[in-house]
Tab-separated table of C-alpha atoms in Angstrom:
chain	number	residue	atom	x	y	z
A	1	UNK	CA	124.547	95.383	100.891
A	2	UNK	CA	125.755	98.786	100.126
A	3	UNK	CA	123.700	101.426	98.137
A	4	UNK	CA	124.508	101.237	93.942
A	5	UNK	CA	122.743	103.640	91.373
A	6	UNK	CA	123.651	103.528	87.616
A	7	UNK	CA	123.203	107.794	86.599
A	8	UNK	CA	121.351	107.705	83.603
A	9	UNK	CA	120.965	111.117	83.146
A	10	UNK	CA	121.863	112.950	79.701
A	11	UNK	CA	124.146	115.655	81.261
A	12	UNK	CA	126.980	115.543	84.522
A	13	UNK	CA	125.725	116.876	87.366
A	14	UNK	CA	127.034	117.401	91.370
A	15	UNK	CA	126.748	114.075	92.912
A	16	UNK	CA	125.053	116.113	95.927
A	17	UNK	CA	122.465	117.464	93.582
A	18	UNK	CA	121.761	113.964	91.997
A	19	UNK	CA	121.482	112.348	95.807
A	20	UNK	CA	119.082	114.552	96.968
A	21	UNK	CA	117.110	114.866	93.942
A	22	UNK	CA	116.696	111.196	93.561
A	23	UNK	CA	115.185	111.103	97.504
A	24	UNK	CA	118.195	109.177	99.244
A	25	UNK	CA	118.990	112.678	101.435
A	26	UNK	CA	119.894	116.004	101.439
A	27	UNK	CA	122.220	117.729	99.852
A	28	UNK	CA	124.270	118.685	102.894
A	29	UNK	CA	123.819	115.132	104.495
A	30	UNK	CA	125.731	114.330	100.550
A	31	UNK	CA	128.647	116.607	101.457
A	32	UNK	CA	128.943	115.397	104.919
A	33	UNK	CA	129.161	111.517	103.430
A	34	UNK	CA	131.660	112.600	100.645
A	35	UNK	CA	134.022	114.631	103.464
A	36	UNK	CA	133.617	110.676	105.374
A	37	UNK	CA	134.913	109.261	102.425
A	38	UNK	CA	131.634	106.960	102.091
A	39	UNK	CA	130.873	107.737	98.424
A	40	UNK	CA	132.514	105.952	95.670
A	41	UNK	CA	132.193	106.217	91.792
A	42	UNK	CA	133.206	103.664	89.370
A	43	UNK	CA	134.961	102.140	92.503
A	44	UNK	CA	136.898	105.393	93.056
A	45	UNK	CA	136.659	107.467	96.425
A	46	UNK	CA	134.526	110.826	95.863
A	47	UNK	CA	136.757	113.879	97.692
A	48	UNK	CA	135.736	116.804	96.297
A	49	UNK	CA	132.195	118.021	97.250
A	50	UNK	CA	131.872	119.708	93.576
A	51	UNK	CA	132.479	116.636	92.268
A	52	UNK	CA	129.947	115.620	88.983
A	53	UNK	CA	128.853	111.876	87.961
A	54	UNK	CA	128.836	111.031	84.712
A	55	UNK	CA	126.217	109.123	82.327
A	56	UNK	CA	126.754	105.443	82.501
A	57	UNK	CA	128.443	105.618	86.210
A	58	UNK	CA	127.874	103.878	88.954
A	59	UNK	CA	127.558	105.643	92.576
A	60	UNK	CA	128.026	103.221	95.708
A	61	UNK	CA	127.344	104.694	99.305
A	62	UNK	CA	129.683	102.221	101.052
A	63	UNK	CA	128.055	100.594	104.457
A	64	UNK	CA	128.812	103.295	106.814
A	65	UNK	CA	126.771	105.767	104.510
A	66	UNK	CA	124.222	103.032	104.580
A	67	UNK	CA	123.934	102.705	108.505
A	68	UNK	CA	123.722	106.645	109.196
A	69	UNK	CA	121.218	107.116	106.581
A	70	UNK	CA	119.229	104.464	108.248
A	71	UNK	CA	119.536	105.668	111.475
A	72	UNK	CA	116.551	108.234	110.624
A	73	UNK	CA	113.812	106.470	112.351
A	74	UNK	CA	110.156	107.102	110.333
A	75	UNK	CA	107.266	105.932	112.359
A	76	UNK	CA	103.419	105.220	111.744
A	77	UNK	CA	101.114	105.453	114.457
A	78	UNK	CA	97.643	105.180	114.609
A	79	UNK	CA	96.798	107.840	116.515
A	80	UNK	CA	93.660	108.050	118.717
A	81	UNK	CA	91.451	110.677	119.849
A	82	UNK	CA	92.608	112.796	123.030
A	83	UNK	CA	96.348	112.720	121.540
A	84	UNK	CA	97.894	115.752	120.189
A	85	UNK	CA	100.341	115.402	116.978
A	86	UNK	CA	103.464	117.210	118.576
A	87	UNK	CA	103.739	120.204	120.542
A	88	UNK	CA	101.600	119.504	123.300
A	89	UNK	CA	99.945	122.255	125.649
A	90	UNK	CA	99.971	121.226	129.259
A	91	UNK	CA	97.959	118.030	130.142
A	92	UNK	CA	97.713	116.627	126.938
A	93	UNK	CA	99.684	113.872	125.056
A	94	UNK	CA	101.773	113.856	122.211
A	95	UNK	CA	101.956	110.532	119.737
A	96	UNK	CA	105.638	110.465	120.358
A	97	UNK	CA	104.733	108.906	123.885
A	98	UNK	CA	102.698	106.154	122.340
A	99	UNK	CA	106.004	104.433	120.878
A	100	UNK	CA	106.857	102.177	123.320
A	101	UNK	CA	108.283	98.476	122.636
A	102	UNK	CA	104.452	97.510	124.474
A	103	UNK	CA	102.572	99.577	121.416
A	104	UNK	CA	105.429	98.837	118.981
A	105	UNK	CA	103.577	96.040	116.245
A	106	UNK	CA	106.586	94.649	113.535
A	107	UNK	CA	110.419	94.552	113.630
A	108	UNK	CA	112.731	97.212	114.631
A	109	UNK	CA	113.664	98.784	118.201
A	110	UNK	CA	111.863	101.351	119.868
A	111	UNK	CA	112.973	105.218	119.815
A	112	UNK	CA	114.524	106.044	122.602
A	113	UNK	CA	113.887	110.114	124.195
A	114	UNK	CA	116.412	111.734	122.295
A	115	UNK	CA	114.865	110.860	119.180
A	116	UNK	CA	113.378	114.268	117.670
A	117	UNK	CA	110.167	113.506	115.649
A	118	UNK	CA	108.288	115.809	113.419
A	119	UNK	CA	104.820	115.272	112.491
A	120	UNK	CA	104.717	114.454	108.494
A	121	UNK	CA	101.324	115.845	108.066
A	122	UNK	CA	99.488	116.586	111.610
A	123	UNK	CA	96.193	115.578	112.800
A	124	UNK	CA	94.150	117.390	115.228
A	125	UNK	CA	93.004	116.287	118.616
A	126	UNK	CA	89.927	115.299	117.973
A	127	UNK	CA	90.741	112.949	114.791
A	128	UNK	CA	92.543	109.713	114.602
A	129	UNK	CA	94.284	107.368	112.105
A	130	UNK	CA	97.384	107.572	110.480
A	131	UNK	CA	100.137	109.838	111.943
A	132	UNK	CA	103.291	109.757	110.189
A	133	UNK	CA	106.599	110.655	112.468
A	134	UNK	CA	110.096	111.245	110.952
A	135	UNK	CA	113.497	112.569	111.885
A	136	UNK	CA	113.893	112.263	108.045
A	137	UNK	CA	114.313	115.644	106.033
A	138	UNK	CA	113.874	114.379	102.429
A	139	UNK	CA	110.876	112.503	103.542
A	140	UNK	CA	109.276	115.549	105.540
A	141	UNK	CA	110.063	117.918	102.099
A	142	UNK	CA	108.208	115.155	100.182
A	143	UNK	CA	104.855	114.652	102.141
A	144	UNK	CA	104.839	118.174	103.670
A	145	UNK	CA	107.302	120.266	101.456
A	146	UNK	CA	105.401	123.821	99.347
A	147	UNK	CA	105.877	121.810	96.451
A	148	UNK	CA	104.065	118.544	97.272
A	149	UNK	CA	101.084	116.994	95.262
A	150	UNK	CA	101.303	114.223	97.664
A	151	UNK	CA	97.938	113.423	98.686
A	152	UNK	CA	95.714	112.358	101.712
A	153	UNK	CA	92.824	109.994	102.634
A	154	UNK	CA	90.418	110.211	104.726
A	155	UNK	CA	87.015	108.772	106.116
A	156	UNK	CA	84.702	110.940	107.574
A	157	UNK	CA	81.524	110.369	109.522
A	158	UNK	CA	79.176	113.361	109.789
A	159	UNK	CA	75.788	114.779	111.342
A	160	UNK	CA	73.535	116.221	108.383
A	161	UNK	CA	71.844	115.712	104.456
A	162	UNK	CA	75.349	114.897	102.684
A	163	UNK	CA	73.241	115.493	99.701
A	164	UNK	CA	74.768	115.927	96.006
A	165	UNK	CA	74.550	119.816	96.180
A	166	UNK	CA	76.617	119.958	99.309
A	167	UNK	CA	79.323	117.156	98.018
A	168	UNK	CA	79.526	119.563	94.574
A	169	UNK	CA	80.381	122.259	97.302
A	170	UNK	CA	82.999	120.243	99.336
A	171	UNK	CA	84.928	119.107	95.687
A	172	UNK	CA	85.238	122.678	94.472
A	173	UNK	CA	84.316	126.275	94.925
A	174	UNK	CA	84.618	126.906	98.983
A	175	UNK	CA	87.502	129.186	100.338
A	176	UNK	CA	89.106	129.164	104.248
A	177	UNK	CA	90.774	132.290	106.171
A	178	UNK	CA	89.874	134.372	102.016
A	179	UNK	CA	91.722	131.565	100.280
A	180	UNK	CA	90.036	129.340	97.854
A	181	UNK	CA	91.010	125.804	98.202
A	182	UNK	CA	92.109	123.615	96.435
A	183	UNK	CA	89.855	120.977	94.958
A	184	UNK	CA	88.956	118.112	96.742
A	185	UNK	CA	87.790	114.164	95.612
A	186	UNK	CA	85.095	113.700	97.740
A	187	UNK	CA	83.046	110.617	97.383
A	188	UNK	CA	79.731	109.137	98.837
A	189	UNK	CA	80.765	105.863	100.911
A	190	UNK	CA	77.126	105.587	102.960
A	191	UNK	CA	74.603	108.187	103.904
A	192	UNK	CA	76.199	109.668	106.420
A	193	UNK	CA	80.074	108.410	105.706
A	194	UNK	CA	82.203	110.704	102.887
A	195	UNK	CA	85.840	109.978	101.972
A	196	UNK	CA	87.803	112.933	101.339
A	197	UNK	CA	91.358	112.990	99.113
A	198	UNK	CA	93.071	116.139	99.899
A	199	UNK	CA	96.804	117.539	97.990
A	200	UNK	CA	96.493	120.518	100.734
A	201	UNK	CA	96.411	120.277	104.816
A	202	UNK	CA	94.834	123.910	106.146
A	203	UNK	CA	94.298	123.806	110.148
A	204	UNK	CA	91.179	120.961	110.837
A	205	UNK	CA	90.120	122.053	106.549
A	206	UNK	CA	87.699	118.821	106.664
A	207	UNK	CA	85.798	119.773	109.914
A	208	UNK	CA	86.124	123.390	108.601
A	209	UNK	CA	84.636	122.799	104.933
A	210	UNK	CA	81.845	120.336	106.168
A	211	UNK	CA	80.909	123.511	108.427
A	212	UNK	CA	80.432	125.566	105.778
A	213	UNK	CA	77.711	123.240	103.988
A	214	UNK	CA	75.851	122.369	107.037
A	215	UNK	CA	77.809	118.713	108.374
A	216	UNK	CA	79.453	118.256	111.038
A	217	UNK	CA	81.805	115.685	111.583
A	218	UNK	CA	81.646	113.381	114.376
A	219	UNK	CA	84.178	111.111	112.915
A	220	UNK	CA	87.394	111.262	111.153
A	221	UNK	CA	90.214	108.889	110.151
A	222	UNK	CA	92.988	109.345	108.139
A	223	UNK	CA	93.524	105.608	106.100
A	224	UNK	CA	96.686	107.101	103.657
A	225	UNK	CA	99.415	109.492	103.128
A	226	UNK	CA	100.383	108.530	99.331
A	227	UNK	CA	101.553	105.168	98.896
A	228	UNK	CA	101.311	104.407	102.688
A	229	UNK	CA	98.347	102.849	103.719
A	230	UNK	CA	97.109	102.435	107.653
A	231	UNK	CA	95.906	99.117	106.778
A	232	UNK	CA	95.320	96.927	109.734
A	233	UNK	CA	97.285	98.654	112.823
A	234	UNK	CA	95.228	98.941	115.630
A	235	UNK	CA	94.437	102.225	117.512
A	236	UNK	CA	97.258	103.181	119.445
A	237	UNK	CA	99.980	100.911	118.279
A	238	UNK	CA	103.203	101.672	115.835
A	239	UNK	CA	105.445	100.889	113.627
A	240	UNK	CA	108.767	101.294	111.491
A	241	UNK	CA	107.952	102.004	108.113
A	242	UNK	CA	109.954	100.125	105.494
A	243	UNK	CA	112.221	101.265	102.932
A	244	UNK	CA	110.580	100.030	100.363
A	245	UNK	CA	107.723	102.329	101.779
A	246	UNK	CA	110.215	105.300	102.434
A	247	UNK	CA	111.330	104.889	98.835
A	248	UNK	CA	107.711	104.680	97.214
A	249	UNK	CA	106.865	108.211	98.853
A	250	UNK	CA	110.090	109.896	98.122
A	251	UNK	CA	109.624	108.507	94.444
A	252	UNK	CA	105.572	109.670	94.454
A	253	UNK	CA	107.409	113.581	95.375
A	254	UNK	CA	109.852	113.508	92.565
């Protein structure tokens, strides 16, 4: 079934600009399916890239839209410890080699080689848990774009008195690299086990602020990226995410 939105907006505005503000791409991946002739409004065939929608119309992106947009493959992977996120040095492993159809858990066909992933959100060797990899722009500009409040989870296991002085600390009033950061929700789940919801992603910040009040972390999993949850997959193993689940983080952004 092809893509229909009703614009219920109180003023016209570019159909580019509406498409990439409402999360279903960019604005040049709009342009590119008006010049295709794959955008219709009020059953009529957008061909002018300045072209404005109307309140009360209806946009369709006609099945060929629908397929290319698709074909940007998001992945979760629960990532172990020993693999890098991307970028690897030599001798080590990036995630993107852990999607094979063995690993692969849930519908879909494996990426093949040519498929360029991007780390949405990375996680350093020595962590594990949920890695999310996209070829998708809108969704890397809403998990990892300067203007995200999208946040993370994650469960940590640490060495040391996680007492209530030093969880005061960790929520608010430490600074990294001069910079004061941002506060933290950081909860008591057992003595020596704190879960930590972050809006900000500074190079290995957990490890890094648990340093700074005498922990140190010997364990850490991330369990959510905003509406996407690592539920059950297994350590090592992958899968598509949904476009329901797409949707829901896109939507979180806006």
């Amino acid at each position: 079934m092809s893509f229909s939105r009703i614009y219920d907006g109180a003023e016209p505005v570019r159909v580019n600009k509406w498409l990439a503000q409402s999360g279903v791409c960019s604005r040049r991946e709009a342009d590119e399916l008006i010049a295709a002739g794959a955008v219709l409004i009020d059953g009529e065939r957008v061909s002018d890239a300045g072209r404005k929608i109307e309140p009360g119309q209806t946009l369709v992106l006609n099945d060929r839209a629908e397929l290319g947009l698709g074909a940007q493959v998001s992945v979760i992977v629960h990532k172990p410890v020993g693999i890098v996120s991307a970028q690897p040095d030599p001798g080590q492993v990036p995630a993107a080699r852990l999607l094979t159809a063995e690993n692969q858990v849930g519908p879909g066909i494996a990426p093949n080689s040519r498929t360029s992933f991007a780390p949405l959100g990375r996680l350093d060797m020595d962590s594990r848990g949920l890695l999310l990899l996209s070829e998708d722009g809108v969704l890397a500009k809403a998990i990892i774009g300067p203007e995200s409040q999208i946040d993370k989870e994650y469960v940590v296991t640490v060495k040391g008195k996680a007492d209530r002085a030093k969880i005061q600390k960790l929520r608010h009033g430490l600074e990294l690299d001069g910079r004061q950061l941002k506060p933290a929700k950081v909860t008591l789940d057992d003595v020596q086990v704190l879960r930590f919801v972050l809006t900000e992603g500074r190079n290995r910040q957990i490890r890094r602020m648990c340093e700074l009040v005498e922990l140190e972390v010997v364990d850490l999993v991330r369990v959510r990226i905003g509406t996407l949850q690592l539920g059950d997959l297994r350590e090592g193993k992958w899968r598509h995410i949904t476009p329901e689940e797409r949707n829901a983080l896109v939507a979180a952004s806006v």
